[in-house]
C-alpha cells in the first residue's frame, strides 16, 4: 500500500490514506 495509508489506517490504506490527507 501507499506510504500514507498504513500510518493512518491499515484497513483503509489506499482509500483512507488519500482521504484523510
mmCIF file of C-alpha atoms in Angstrom:
data_model
loop_
_atom_site.group_PDB
_atom_site.id
_atom_site.type_symbol
_atom_site.label_atom_id
_atom_site.label_comp_id
_atom_site.label_asym_id
_atom_site.label_seq_id
_atom_site.Cartn_x
_atom_site.Cartn_y
_atom_site.Cartn_z
ATOM 1 C CA UNK A 1 0.000 0.000 0.000
ATOM 2 C CA UNK A 2 0.967 3.646 -0.172
ATOM 3 C CA UNK A 3 3.238 5.266 2.479
ATOM 4 C CA UNK A 4 0.387 7.491 3.706
ATOM 5 C CA UNK A 5 -2.069 4.643 4.228
ATOM 6 C CA UNK A 6 -0.560 2.357 6.919
ATOM 7 C CA UNK A 7 0.306 5.354 9.098
ATOM 8 C CA UNK A 8 -3.339 6.375 9.391
ATOM 9 C CA UNK A 9 -5.432 3.242 8.961
ATOM 10 C CA UNK A 10 -4.098 -0.215 7.979
ATOM 11 C CA UNK A 11 -7.613 -1.254 6.933
ATOM 12 C CA UNK A 12 -8.097 1.633 4.525
ATOM 13 C CA UNK A 13 -4.511 2.166 3.429
ATOM 14 C CA UNK A 14 -5.181 3.272 -0.128
ATOM 15 C CA UNK A 15 -8.640 4.841 0.268
ATOM 16 C CA UNK A 16 -8.289 6.109 3.862
ATOM 17 C CA UNK A 17 -4.775 7.436 3.344
ATOM 18 C CA UNK A 18 -5.653 9.676 0.405
ATOM 19 C CA UNK A 19 -8.973 10.558 2.031
ATOM 20 C CA UNK A 20 -7.540 11.957 5.281
ATOM 21 C CA UNK A 21 -4.534 13.528 3.624
#
